XYZ file of C-alpha atoms in Angstrom:
299
model
C 96.399 106.294 48.049
C 94.798 105.872 51.452
C 93.887 108.907 53.557
C 96.133 109.855 56.448
C 95.482 108.023 59.703
C 97.078 107.843 63.133
C 97.081 105.065 65.740
C 94.673 107.207 67.766
C 92.307 107.789 64.810
C 92.971 104.967 62.335
C 89.766 105.609 60.372
C 89.279 109.330 60.992
C 86.852 110.763 63.522
C 83.464 111.377 61.898
C 82.312 108.404 59.815
C 78.881 107.761 58.381
C 77.561 104.231 57.919
C 76.359 104.878 54.380
C 73.147 103.611 52.852
C 73.385 101.778 49.533
C 71.413 103.634 46.858
C 69.270 101.547 44.524
C 67.568 102.453 41.283
C 63.778 102.544 41.026
C 63.762 98.909 39.929
C 65.903 97.828 42.896
C 69.278 97.491 41.158
C 72.513 98.825 42.622
C 72.875 102.538 41.813
C 76.630 103.073 41.544
C 76.318 106.602 40.177
C 74.037 107.495 43.066
C 76.466 105.915 45.523
C 79.307 108.016 44.180
C 77.271 111.209 44.368
C 76.121 110.427 47.894
C 79.644 109.523 49.032
C 81.052 112.779 47.653
C 78.239 114.736 49.315
C 78.901 113.107 52.692
C 82.613 113.855 52.535
C 81.936 117.438 51.460
C 79.623 117.754 54.491
C 82.399 116.879 56.926
C 82.741 113.109 57.098
C 86.336 111.896 56.993
C 85.252 108.270 56.783
C 82.511 106.188 55.194
C 81.446 102.681 56.134
C 79.962 100.813 53.182
C 78.345 97.381 53.151
C 77.284 97.620 56.771
C 73.799 96.924 58.050
C 72.839 100.499 57.191
C 74.036 99.670 53.680
C 71.585 96.735 53.582
C 74.422 94.227 53.533
C 72.083 91.305 54.337
C 70.388 91.776 50.952
C 73.264 92.762 48.642
C 75.317 90.166 46.801
C 79.048 89.671 47.203
C 79.569 91.047 43.694
C 77.501 94.137 44.512
C 79.542 94.685 47.664
C 82.795 94.733 45.672
C 81.305 97.026 43.033
C 80.151 99.432 45.730
C 83.571 99.586 47.398
C 85.268 100.330 44.078
C 82.763 103.050 43.220
C 82.984 104.797 46.587
C 86.797 104.665 46.676
C 86.842 106.138 43.186
C 84.464 108.911 44.263
C 86.277 110.046 47.412
C 89.896 109.098 46.693
C 92.157 109.987 49.593
C 89.690 112.489 51.081
C 88.093 109.905 53.367
C 88.648 106.454 54.801
C 86.477 103.840 53.103
C 85.785 101.018 55.546
C 84.066 97.949 54.112
C 81.779 95.730 56.124
C 83.045 92.174 55.881
C 81.511 90.480 58.900
C 78.981 87.666 58.686
C 78.117 84.726 60.924
C 80.242 82.456 58.708
C 83.975 82.888 59.256
C 84.929 81.486 55.842
C 82.512 83.828 54.074
C 83.790 86.774 56.124
C 87.365 85.995 55.095
C 86.305 85.921 51.442
C 84.501 89.260 51.805
C 87.548 90.763 53.512
C 89.824 89.705 50.671
C 87.366 90.990 48.089
C 87.134 94.341 49.880
C 90.906 94.645 49.923
C 91.061 93.850 46.207
C 88.393 96.499 45.558
C 90.492 99.171 47.273
C 88.965 99.482 50.756
C 91.106 101.228 53.357
C 89.850 99.122 56.259
C 87.373 96.479 57.377
C 84.411 96.460 59.752
C 83.782 93.041 61.313
C 80.527 92.584 63.196
C 80.019 89.959 65.871
C 78.660 86.759 64.288
C 74.905 86.905 64.642
C 72.237 84.314 65.369
C 74.538 81.321 65.911
C 75.745 82.773 69.266
C 79.347 81.517 69.380
C 81.298 81.363 72.646
C 84.028 83.907 73.334
C 86.747 81.577 72.027
C 84.792 81.304 68.791
C 84.605 85.097 68.562
C 88.341 85.346 69.145
C 89.149 82.865 66.393
C 86.589 84.408 64.022
C 87.947 87.948 64.296
C 91.531 86.718 64.196
C 90.847 84.829 60.969
C 89.457 87.991 59.371
C 92.422 90.061 60.545
C 94.850 87.419 59.270
C 93.216 87.337 55.833
C 94.347 90.744 54.543
C 96.752 93.567 55.219
C 93.926 95.964 56.121
C 93.243 97.409 59.579
C 90.137 96.021 61.250
C 87.427 97.652 63.340
C 85.451 95.257 65.513
C 81.713 95.904 65.772
C 80.133 95.020 69.106
C 76.324 95.189 68.872
C 74.786 92.497 71.083
C 71.261 93.858 70.617
C 71.370 92.656 67.013
C 73.951 89.896 67.077
C 72.749 88.214 70.260
C 76.317 87.965 71.584
C 78.516 90.588 73.247
C 82.285 90.737 72.840
C 83.404 90.502 76.440
C 86.148 92.791 77.731
C 88.666 89.952 78.124
C 88.099 88.963 74.489
C 88.528 92.553 73.311
C 91.796 92.766 75.223
C 93.036 89.538 73.609
C 91.998 90.685 70.139
C 93.767 94.021 70.608
C 97.067 92.136 70.613
C 96.623 91.480 66.888
C 98.549 94.137 64.932
C 95.696 94.729 62.488
C 92.824 94.878 64.969
C 92.994 98.569 65.772
C 89.512 99.801 66.688
C 86.084 98.945 68.039
C 82.667 100.283 67.057
C 80.715 100.237 70.286
C 76.948 99.764 70.128
C 76.738 97.857 73.405
C 75.119 100.718 75.301
C 77.197 100.107 78.433
C 79.447 103.025 79.389
C 81.029 101.123 82.263
C 81.988 98.208 80.042
C 83.258 100.620 77.394
C 85.397 102.437 79.957
C 87.147 99.263 81.052
C 87.494 97.770 77.586
C 88.952 100.827 75.887
C 91.290 101.500 78.811
C 92.634 97.963 78.949
C 92.757 97.255 75.211
C 94.124 100.549 73.916
C 91.907 100.223 70.835
C 90.608 103.318 69.096
C 87.008 103.523 70.292
C 84.165 104.703 68.038
C 80.601 105.349 69.125
C 78.198 103.163 67.192
C 75.132 104.559 68.950
C 74.345 108.154 68.014
C 72.503 108.966 71.231
C 75.692 108.074 73.141
C 78.148 109.991 70.932
C 78.978 112.581 73.579
C 78.911 110.220 76.581
C 81.308 107.835 74.819
C 83.660 110.713 73.995
C 83.703 111.508 77.700
C 85.078 108.057 78.562
C 87.698 107.995 75.811
C 86.113 107.419 72.392
C 87.878 109.131 69.476
C 84.955 109.506 67.094
C 81.722 108.183 65.668
C 80.385 105.682 63.164
C 77.070 107.418 62.712
C 73.752 107.012 60.962
C 72.629 110.609 61.497
C 75.890 111.693 59.858
C 73.950 111.450 56.598
C 72.141 114.610 57.721
C 74.132 116.403 60.416
C 77.832 115.741 59.800
C 78.783 119.412 60.399
C 77.047 119.326 63.771
C 78.744 116.069 64.727
C 82.101 117.587 63.842
C 81.265 120.696 65.881
C 80.363 118.483 68.863
C 83.607 116.559 68.516
C 85.778 119.646 68.135
C 84.140 121.332 71.117
C 84.838 118.258 73.227
C 88.445 118.042 72.044
C 89.008 121.718 72.832
C 87.609 121.305 76.341
C 84.457 123.355 75.723
C 82.099 121.088 77.623
C 79.230 123.560 77.550
C 79.318 123.863 73.758
C 79.592 120.101 73.265
C 76.619 119.597 75.563
C 74.609 122.258 73.743
C 75.231 120.595 70.366
C 74.291 117.215 71.842
C 71.045 118.623 73.185
C 70.166 120.311 69.866
C 70.626 116.979 68.105
C 68.360 115.015 70.448
C 65.291 115.280 68.156
C 67.394 114.013 65.251
C 68.792 111.108 67.266
C 65.305 110.162 68.426
C 63.512 110.686 65.127
C 65.958 108.724 63.033
C 65.478 105.637 65.187
C 61.730 105.640 65.684
C 61.818 103.116 62.843
C 64.696 101.008 61.568
C 67.613 103.309 60.738
C 67.986 102.421 57.052
C 64.292 103.063 56.486
C 64.325 106.526 58.050
C 67.652 107.482 56.481
C 66.574 106.645 52.952
C 63.358 108.590 53.448
C 65.215 111.612 54.817
C 67.714 111.555 51.950
C 64.890 111.355 49.434
C 63.256 114.369 51.084
C 66.523 116.252 50.566
C 66.781 115.169 46.933
C 69.831 112.988 47.551
C 70.448 109.494 46.121
C 68.812 106.733 48.133
C 66.181 104.839 46.195
C 63.966 102.041 47.448
C 64.618 99.437 50.104
C 65.055 95.715 49.590
C 62.708 93.397 51.414
C 62.233 92.617 54.221
C 62.671 96.380 54.827
C 59.739 98.530 53.716
C 59.099 102.237 53.212
C 57.875 104.600 55.923
C 54.148 105.238 55.887
C 52.714 108.766 55.503
C 52.167 109.315 59.235
C 55.663 108.096 60.086
C 57.110 110.341 57.393
C 55.354 113.392 58.811
C 56.648 112.535 62.291
C 60.167 112.176 60.875
C 59.878 115.592 59.226
C 58.839 117.152 62.548
C 61.691 115.480 64.417
C 64.307 116.535 61.884
C 62.957 120.081 61.721
C 63.139 120.305 65.525
C 66.809 119.317 65.262
C 67.556 121.969 62.647
C 67.675 119.727 59.574
C 66.491 121.439 56.401
C 64.289 119.275 54.173
């Protein structure tokens, strides 16, 4: 049974883009993934994104991706939306991943802009439409031109929003003006995909977050969101400002690297990284500890 959703919040409001725990020898740690997923939901997340970039999707196999979806769905049941990353820069492969995620029990799909091959906007439109046509699951677009090399332009977002299963966008474009126009014209549910801009994006119409720092501060993110929704601007701003050291510290290095180190410091399942990602050095770890401590995170 899927968790309850609404057209305004099809995947919940506070989602964490979950890391993929590995065992000490680098194998997929399904028990650890289930324990971490349950912990994140208990902490206040009502959605989890698995098999995203933060889940090291470039270095997990298709079989591992399906196993992970099944394990996380089993762990959280109907307590949280489980959204599976299915986007690649190969439309056929993305369609196969989408179908596999549906078969594994995912509640929705995250489809990132095709990276590296830099398709034109018509190619993006056909790519995302093919993914949405492939299953019965709702789809969240993921617009992150800093990594993909290509932005989803507003006109393309508006066209894609006409598809009945394309219901949301994860915005990591870093352009509040563009976000304002695109969410207004498309009517899509808008999710912040850039933690530093969580509050600013709420102010222009976002409904929630797909967060990395949600591994550590989900209660605070929920407090920020609820303060904003209740009209308490001062409280929302105060929470945002308290979280600034966390936002900054978690992205001094690549987000997966810092997140796995922080989880390990808290005794939570994480495990090693797969190359080409590498562990934080001692000096970077000490800086991360200082940043997180300044933001109120207990290690």
